Tab-separated table of C-alpha atoms and ligand atoms in Angstrom:
chain	number	residue	atom	x	y	z
A	1	MET	CA	0.000	0.000	0.000
A	2	SER	CA	1.354	3.433	-0.836
A	3	LYS	CA	2.147	5.832	1.943
A	4	PRO	CA	0.037	8.945	2.595
A	5	ARG	CA	1.415	12.070	0.935
A	6	ILE	CA	2.025	15.162	2.934
A	7	LEU	CA	3.296	18.690	2.488
A	8	VAL	CA	5.576	20.381	5.016
A	9	THR	CA	5.152	24.088	4.384
A	10	ARG	CA	8.428	25.488	5.814
A	11	ARG	CA	11.924	24.588	6.953
A	12	VAL	CA	11.590	22.638	10.210
A	13	PRO	CA	13.975	20.811	12.583
A	14	ARG	CA	15.584	17.691	11.099
A	15	GLU	CA	14.050	15.514	13.834
A	16	CYS	CA	10.575	16.450	12.595
A	17	LEU	CA	11.344	15.489	8.990
A	18	ASP	CA	13.181	12.287	9.937
A	19	LEU	CA	10.165	11.095	11.895
A	20	LEU	CA	7.712	11.995	9.142
A	21	LYS	CA	9.785	10.252	6.478
A	22	GLN	CA	9.531	6.959	8.367
A	23	HIS	CA	5.757	6.986	7.891
A	24	VAL	CA	4.690	9.204	4.998
A	25	ASP	CA	5.844	10.565	1.641
A	26	VAL	CA	7.037	14.094	2.242
A	27	GLU	CA	7.041	17.045	-0.131
A	28	HIS	CA	8.920	19.855	1.547
A	29	TYR	CA	8.811	23.599	0.954
A	30	ASP	CA	12.203	23.924	2.626
A	31	LYS	CA	12.395	27.712	2.895
A	32	ALA	CA	12.785	30.301	5.649
A	33	THR	CA	9.781	32.277	4.416
A	34	ALA	CA	6.102	31.343	4.129
A	35	ILE	CA	4.985	29.308	1.149
A	36	PRO	CA	3.190	31.622	-1.322
A	37	ARG	CA	-0.571	31.160	-1.102
A	38	GLY	CA	-0.978	30.092	-4.748
A	39	LEU	CA	1.731	27.467	-4.390
A	40	LEU	CA	0.204	26.197	-1.127
A	41	LEU	CA	-3.181	25.734	-2.801
A	42	LYS	CA	-1.597	24.021	-5.808
A	43	THR	CA	0.723	21.765	-3.816
A	44	ALA	CA	-1.942	20.749	-1.294
A	45	ALA	CA	-4.203	19.494	-4.102
A	46	ASP	CA	-2.929	15.887	-4.025
A	47	LYS	CA	-1.940	15.700	-0.333
A	48	ASP	CA	-3.468	13.625	2.455
A	49	GLY	CA	-1.877	15.699	5.178
A	50	LEU	CA	-0.343	19.086	5.873
A	51	LEU	CA	2.268	20.049	8.415
A	52	CYS	CA	1.739	23.784	8.462
A	53	LEU	CA	2.736	26.906	10.382
A	54	LEU	CA	0.882	29.808	11.878
A	55	THR	CA	1.648	31.780	8.711
A	56	ASP	CA	-0.445	29.404	6.557
A	57	LYS	CA	-4.185	30.074	6.481
A	58	ILE	CA	-6.091	26.804	6.587
A	59	ASP	CA	-9.546	27.917	5.521
A	60	ALA	CA	-12.459	26.957	3.268
A	61	GLU	CA	-10.472	27.892	0.137
A	62	LEU	CA	-7.586	25.609	1.117
A	63	LEU	CA	-9.950	22.766	2.024
A	64	ALA	CA	-11.693	23.103	-1.342
A	65	ALA	CA	-8.309	22.983	-3.108
A	66	ALA	CA	-7.258	19.845	-1.191
A	67	PRO	CA	-10.033	17.263	-1.611
A	68	ARG	CA	-7.904	14.353	-0.276
A	69	LEU	CA	-6.907	16.130	2.924
A	70	GLN	CA	-7.465	14.117	6.112
A	71	ALA	CA	-5.219	15.761	8.683
A	72	VAL	CA	-3.619	19.125	9.401
A	73	SER	CA	-0.937	19.465	12.046
A	74	THR	CA	0.228	22.928	12.973
A	75	PHE	CA	3.733	23.517	14.249
A	76	SER	CA	2.401	25.858	16.961
A	77	VAL	CA	0.242	25.845	20.027
A	78	GLY	CA	-1.961	28.618	18.597
A	79	TYR	CA	-4.395	27.562	15.890
A	80	ASP	CA	-6.228	30.795	15.145
A	81	HIS	CA	-4.970	30.435	11.536
A	82	VAL	CA	-6.929	27.181	11.150
A	83	ASP	CA	-10.680	27.206	10.549
A	84	VAL	CA	-11.309	24.292	12.901
A	85	PRO	CA	-15.116	24.126	12.388
A	86	ALA	CA	-14.589	23.989	8.588
A	87	CYS	CA	-11.993	21.220	9.028
A	88	LYS	CA	-14.311	19.343	11.345
A	89	ALA	CA	-17.190	19.636	8.882
A	90	ARG	CA	-14.919	18.085	6.208
A	91	GLY	CA	-13.700	15.357	8.593
A	92	VAL	CA	-10.153	16.775	8.611
A	93	ALA	CA	-8.369	16.232	11.943
A	94	VAL	CA	-6.463	19.207	13.382
A	95	THR	CA	-3.589	18.879	15.863
A	96	ASN	CA	-1.229	21.382	17.481
A	97	THR	CA	1.733	21.438	19.894
A	98	PRO	CA	0.477	22.339	23.382
A	99	GLY	CA	2.612	22.037	26.500
A	100	VAL	CA	6.112	21.720	25.057
A	101	LEU	CA	6.580	25.463	24.593
A	102	THR	CA	5.012	26.661	27.833
A	103	GLU	CA	8.225	27.202	29.776
A	104	SER	CA	10.263	28.738	26.964
A	105	THR	CA	7.404	31.111	26.134
A	106	ALA	CA	7.049	32.128	29.791
A	107	ASP	CA	10.827	32.650	30.035
A	108	PHE	CA	10.787	34.896	26.985
A	109	THR	CA	7.832	36.886	28.304
A	110	TRP	CA	10.031	37.717	31.271
A	111	ALA	CA	12.924	38.542	28.972
A	112	LEU	CA	10.675	41.100	27.244
A	113	LEU	CA	9.381	42.442	30.543
A	114	MET	CA	12.835	42.846	32.044
A	115	SER	CA	14.305	44.299	28.857
A	116	ALA	CA	11.533	46.887	28.622
A	117	ALA	CA	11.572	47.764	32.331
A	118	ARG	CA	15.350	47.989	32.578
A	119	ARG	CA	16.033	49.439	29.112
A	120	VAL	CA	18.461	46.681	28.152
A	121	VAL	CA	18.153	47.252	24.402
A	122	GLU	CA	18.706	51.002	24.714
A	123	GLY	CA	21.710	50.298	26.948
A	124	ASP	CA	23.164	47.932	24.369
A	125	ALA	CA	22.759	50.565	21.628
A	126	HIS	CA	24.352	53.151	23.920
A	127	MET	CA	27.444	51.000	24.389
A	128	ARG	CA	27.781	49.990	20.742
A	129	GLY	CA	27.220	53.594	19.675
A	130	GLY	CA	30.239	54.687	21.745
A	131	LYS	CA	28.015	56.970	23.837
A	132	TYR	CA	28.989	55.673	27.285
A	133	LYS	CA	31.100	58.251	29.087
A	134	GLY	CA	31.168	56.631	32.533
A	135	TRP	CA	28.742	55.884	35.352
A	136	ASP	CA	25.933	58.408	35.576
A	137	PRO	CA	23.248	58.430	38.303
A	138	LEU	CA	20.587	59.511	35.823
A	139	LEU	CA	21.544	57.392	32.812
A	140	LEU	CA	18.751	55.274	31.245
A	141	LEU	CA	16.616	54.981	34.363
A	142	GLY	CA	14.057	52.186	34.159
A	143	SER	CA	11.372	50.852	36.483
A	144	ASP	CA	11.529	48.431	39.382
A	145	VAL	CA	10.142	44.966	38.831
A	146	SER	CA	10.458	43.424	42.295
A	147	GLY	CA	7.496	44.070	44.531
A	148	LYS	CA	5.325	45.467	41.717
A	149	THR	CA	1.989	44.169	40.395
A	150	LEU	CA	1.804	41.825	37.417
A	151	GLY	CA	-1.518	41.525	35.568
A	152	VAL	CA	-1.897	38.384	33.471
A	153	ILE	CA	-4.609	38.379	30.815
A	154	GLY	CA	-5.404	34.782	29.839
A	155	PHE	CA	-4.638	32.321	32.600
A	156	GLY	CA	-3.997	29.113	30.689
A	157	ARG	CA	-0.769	27.106	30.699
A	158	ILE	CA	1.462	29.982	29.586
A	159	GLY	CA	-0.233	32.685	31.662
A	160	GLN	CA	0.152	30.511	34.743
A	161	ALA	CA	3.821	29.776	33.984
A	162	VAL	CA	4.427	33.532	33.700
A	163	ALA	CA	2.615	34.099	37.012
A	164	LYS	CA	4.701	31.397	38.679
A	165	ARG	CA	7.909	33.236	37.827
A	166	ALA	CA	6.534	36.430	39.427
A	167	GLY	CA	6.921	34.727	42.813
A	168	GLY	CA	10.681	35.053	42.436
A	169	PHE	CA	10.257	38.825	42.221
A	170	SER	CA	7.906	39.055	45.217
A	171	MET	CA	5.213	40.469	42.961
A	172	ARG	CA	1.496	40.735	43.521
A	173	VAL	CA	-0.248	38.771	40.761
A	174	LEU	CA	-3.662	39.654	39.331
A	175	TYR	CA	-5.231	37.712	36.491
A	176	HIS	CA	-8.230	37.837	34.237
A	177	ASP	CA	-9.728	35.124	32.059
A	178	THR	CA	-13.165	34.106	30.820
A	179	LYS	CA	-12.963	31.232	33.306
A	180	ARG	CA	-11.697	31.457	36.843
A	181	ALA	CA	-8.862	29.082	37.820
A	182	SER	CA	-9.345	26.574	40.616
A	183	SER	CA	-8.702	27.725	44.147
A	184	ASP	CA	-5.700	25.346	44.267
A	185	VAL	CA	-4.102	27.032	41.261
A	186	GLU	CA	-4.869	30.497	42.633
A	187	ALA	CA	-3.332	29.570	45.985
A	188	ALA	CA	-0.244	27.928	44.442
A	189	LEU	CA	0.454	30.963	42.268
A	190	ASN	CA	-0.708	33.545	44.777
A	191	ALA	CA	-2.901	34.938	42.003
A	192	VAL	CA	-6.079	36.960	42.430
A	193	PHE	CA	-8.895	36.916	39.868
A	194	VAL	CA	-10.124	40.427	38.993
A	195	PRO	CA	-12.265	42.029	36.270
A	196	LEU	CA	-10.255	43.249	33.283
A	197	HIS	CA	-10.727	46.953	34.063
A	198	GLU	CA	-9.380	46.422	37.581
A	199	LEU	CA	-6.370	44.490	36.265
A	200	LEU	CA	-5.611	47.320	33.832
A	201	ARG	CA	-5.918	50.000	36.527
A	202	GLU	CA	-3.849	48.172	39.140
A	203	SER	CA	-1.033	46.497	37.224
A	204	ASP	CA	2.481	47.817	36.687
A	205	TYR	CA	3.048	45.138	34.027
A	206	VAL	CA	0.176	43.844	31.896
A	207	SER	CA	1.080	40.601	30.144
A	208	VAL	CA	-1.145	39.108	27.427
A	209	HIS	CA	-1.530	35.328	27.149
A	210	THR	CA	-5.039	34.802	25.857
A	211	VAL	CA	-5.985	33.106	22.587
A	212	LEU	CA	-6.925	35.247	19.610
A	213	ASP	CA	-10.604	34.960	18.744
A	214	ALA	CA	-13.512	37.282	17.996
A	215	GLY	CA	-13.805	38.106	21.704
A	216	THR	CA	-10.156	39.064	22.209
A	217	ARG	CA	-9.384	40.943	18.966
A	218	HIS	CA	-8.373	44.501	19.984
A	219	LEU	CA	-8.966	43.677	23.651
A	220	LEU	CA	-6.181	46.179	24.352
A	221	ASP	CA	-7.301	49.386	22.646
A	222	ASP	CA	-7.303	53.154	23.327
A	223	ARG	CA	-9.792	52.644	26.150
A	224	ALA	CA	-7.673	49.953	27.782
A	225	PHE	CA	-4.496	52.040	27.525
A	226	GLY	CA	-6.482	54.926	29.033
A	227	LEU	CA	-7.196	52.760	32.081
A	228	MET	CA	-3.571	51.662	32.574
A	229	LYS	CA	-1.159	53.476	34.876
A	230	LYS	CA	1.049	56.003	33.089
A	231	SER	CA	3.972	54.093	34.571
A	232	ALA	CA	2.759	50.689	33.279
A	233	TYR	CA	4.177	48.401	30.589
A	234	LEU	CA	2.352	46.158	28.133
A	235	ILE	CA	3.896	42.797	27.237
A	236	ASN	CA	2.477	40.716	24.376
A	237	ALA	CA	3.878	37.313	23.435
A	238	ALA	CA	0.478	35.863	22.465
A	239	ARG	CA	-1.032	37.133	19.195
A	240	GLY	CA	-0.658	40.555	17.586
A	241	PRO	CA	-4.301	41.378	16.824
A	242	ILE	CA	-5.247	41.134	20.523
A	243	VAL	CA	-3.653	44.587	20.701
A	244	ASP	CA	-4.869	47.498	18.580
A	245	GLU	CA	-1.348	48.288	17.418
A	246	LYS	CA	-2.110	51.785	16.128
A	247	ALA	CA	-3.621	52.611	19.526
A	248	LEU	CA	-0.510	51.178	21.187
A	249	VAL	CA	1.739	53.426	19.087
A	250	ARG	CA	-0.363	56.411	20.205
A	251	ALA	CA	-0.077	55.318	23.843
A	252	LEU	CA	3.698	54.835	23.584
A	253	LYS	CA	4.374	58.073	21.719
A	254	SER	CA	2.232	60.179	24.052
A	255	GLU	CA	3.707	58.344	27.063
A	256	ARG	CA	0.192	57.361	28.087
A	257	ILE	CA	1.960	54.169	29.190
A	258	ARG	CA	5.670	53.896	29.893
A	259	GLY	CA	6.630	51.060	27.622
A	260	ALA	CA	5.991	47.770	25.885
A	261	GLY	CA	7.640	44.474	25.097
A	262	LEU	CA	6.272	42.851	21.954
A	263	ASP	CA	6.934	39.531	20.264
A	264	VAL	CA	3.895	39.560	17.972
A	265	TYR	CA	2.292	42.146	15.669
A	266	GLU	CA	-1.142	42.916	14.352
A	267	TRP	CA	-0.068	42.651	10.697
A	268	GLU	CA	2.898	40.341	11.239
A	269	PRO	CA	5.566	40.460	9.867
A	270	LYS	CA	4.795	44.170	9.359
A	271	MET	CA	4.617	46.673	12.196
A	272	ALA	CA	2.164	49.526	12.618
A	273	PRO	CA	3.513	52.843	11.296
A	274	GLY	CA	5.577	54.546	13.987
A	275	LEU	CA	6.160	51.498	16.182
A	276	ALA	CA	9.753	51.026	15.041
A	277	SER	CA	10.652	54.531	16.213
A	278	CYS	CA	9.202	54.035	19.730
A	279	LYS	CA	12.305	53.767	21.898
A	280	ASN	CA	10.102	52.725	24.827
A	281	ALA	CA	9.184	49.473	23.044
A	282	VAL	CA	11.314	46.334	22.926
A	283	LEU	CA	10.522	44.498	19.688
A	284	ALA	CA	11.228	40.822	18.977
A	285	PRO	CA	10.427	38.798	15.845
A	286	HIS	CA	8.056	36.170	17.332
A	287	LEU	CA	10.775	34.384	19.285
A	288	ALA	CA	9.006	33.305	22.469
A	289	SER	CA	9.271	29.563	21.767
A	290	ALA	CA	12.534	29.896	19.845
A	291	THR	CA	14.946	27.686	21.750
A	292	LEU	CA	16.657	24.778	20.057
A	293	GLU	CA	15.179	22.321	22.554
A	294	THR	CA	11.625	23.642	22.298
A	295	ARG	CA	11.549	23.862	18.516
A	296	VAL	CA	12.717	20.244	18.239
A	297	LYS	CA	9.981	19.172	20.672
A	298	MET	CA	7.390	21.161	18.716
A	299	GLY	CA	8.542	19.595	15.452
A	300	VAL	CA	8.401	16.054	16.801
A	301	MET	CA	4.999	16.671	18.356
A	302	ALA	CA	3.632	18.167	15.137
A	303	ALA	CA	4.948	15.152	13.214
A	304	GLU	CA	3.420	12.728	15.737
A	305	GLY	CA	0.054	14.459	15.418
A	306	LEU	CA	0.070	14.080	11.644
A	307	ILE	CA	1.210	10.451	11.770
A	308	ASP	CA	-1.536	9.661	14.321
A	309	GLY	CA	-4.127	11.172	11.996
A	310	LEU	CA	-2.897	9.597	8.757
A	311	VAL	CA	-1.144	6.343	9.539
A	312	ARG	CA	-1.901	5.099	13.003
A	313	LYS	CA	-5.482	6.318	12.600
A	314	THR	CA	-5.621	6.971	16.313
A	315	ARG	CA	-7.153	10.017	17.835
A	316	SER	CA	-4.097	12.179	18.494
A	317	PRO	CA	-3.720	13.392	22.079
A	318	TYR	CA	-3.028	16.847	20.605
A	319	ARG	CA	-6.218	17.017	18.553
A	320	VAL	CA	-7.751	20.449	19.054
A	321	ASP	CA	-11.432	19.596	18.610
B	401	DGY	C1	2.666	29.260	18.834
B	401	DGY	O1	3.128	28.124	18.984
B	401	DGY	O2	1.469	29.484	18.699
B	401	DGY	C2	3.641	30.396	18.865
B	401	DGY	O3	3.122	31.592	18.515
B	401	DGY	C3	4.931	30.057	18.150
B	401	DGY	O4	5.609	29.303	19.072
């Protein structure tokens, strides 16, 4: 019997490909940039499975172009780029990579927070630019982190891992989610559930970890920035469109808030006009899960999910529906 045929839409860790090749016939778009939409539609036409990325839209058009498709595995925990109901209606299984990137994403959230609060990137530019003339009591003053209040929006795996780290900085932790965490989790993380407006008013650092859906698009907008402390920072390592990026640029430029640490963008890979010139923003190119160890784990998990769906015909433990 011939093996199922799959398309891998981007360069991925070798471990991911090696595993796939043991079970399926692989066509690989082995590039550092997203597969062009037209080519994706054309190449998917005779495939049984897709190993895709968050830059590939898996929607009704793609499903119509790929009549043989049985399984889609996304190399990401987020699956807002996949129309899951449409896949379900067509009997196409969808899997993702939850869990393996929780810690690295939480670590990076803190890297953004600390870099923004303590002006690490500006300091680096200062040194490299030959501007350092010796110790100065008023040079590049940032904001304290220890003892401050962290507000976590979205209290799932990653939000909780971020909250856990706040204990090391003796911080007060507030959180908001559509669902309240169990009292055990709240007690273990010393986290207090509050309405969103209270979190925005009280927090020194607001960190976003919710999923992107119709209810969270532009959750952080002019109104939200208006509620935040002038001394507060916004950190977003979740999804760009949760933040109204033009409103954020206004808030940063007018110093309505003190700063931001961003890993994701509303029109990724583009940035809103003016964002690049905001010195009070630390900007990273979607790196939160980007450690060698984590990306290998994500790749293997994404491969396993696809193999489960196509070859083993088991219900993958990572299936999103
Ligand atoms: C995801 O997995 O959804 C991230 O955005 C990339 O690690």
